Amino acid sequence: MQDEAGHGMYLYAAAETLGVDREELTEKLIAGKQKYSSIFNYPTLSYADVA
């Protein structure tokens, strides 16, 4: 869990470097206006899809 939280911190820091405020991102996510994307949400129908 700590590792995943660290990844989130890296993403927030990258967004802040590009000029987006962390609080603004959080508010948009809660309001449903922010896109959420993760490679881990793709379905894996067979073992071949894992790679």
Tab-separated table of C-alpha atoms in Angstrom, residues 14-33:
chain	number	residue	atom	x	y	z
A	14	ALA	CA	4.512	15.624	-12.072
A	15	ALA	CA	1.172	17.412	-12.518
A	16	GLU	CA	2.293	20.246	-10.254
A	17	THR	CA	5.460	20.595	-12.341
A	18	LEU	CA	3.178	21.109	-15.357
A	19	GLY	CA	1.298	23.849	-13.478
A	20	VAL	CA	-1.766	22.008	-12.160
A	21	ASP	CA	-2.609	22.390	-8.472
A	22	ARG	CA	-2.992	19.174	-6.459
A	23	GLU	CA	-6.163	20.429	-4.764
A	24	GLU	CA	-7.685	21.247	-8.162
A	25	LEU	CA	-6.974	17.715	-9.403
A	26	THR	CA	-8.552	16.183	-6.295
A	27	GLU	CA	-11.680	18.342	-6.576
A	28	LYS	CA	-12.113	17.439	-10.250
A	29	LEU	CA	-11.684	13.737	-9.501
A	30	ILE	CA	-14.333	13.837	-6.764
A	31	ALA	CA	-16.705	15.841	-8.991
A	32	GLY	CA	-16.293	13.305	-11.809
A	33	LYS	CA	-14.657	15.834	-14.148
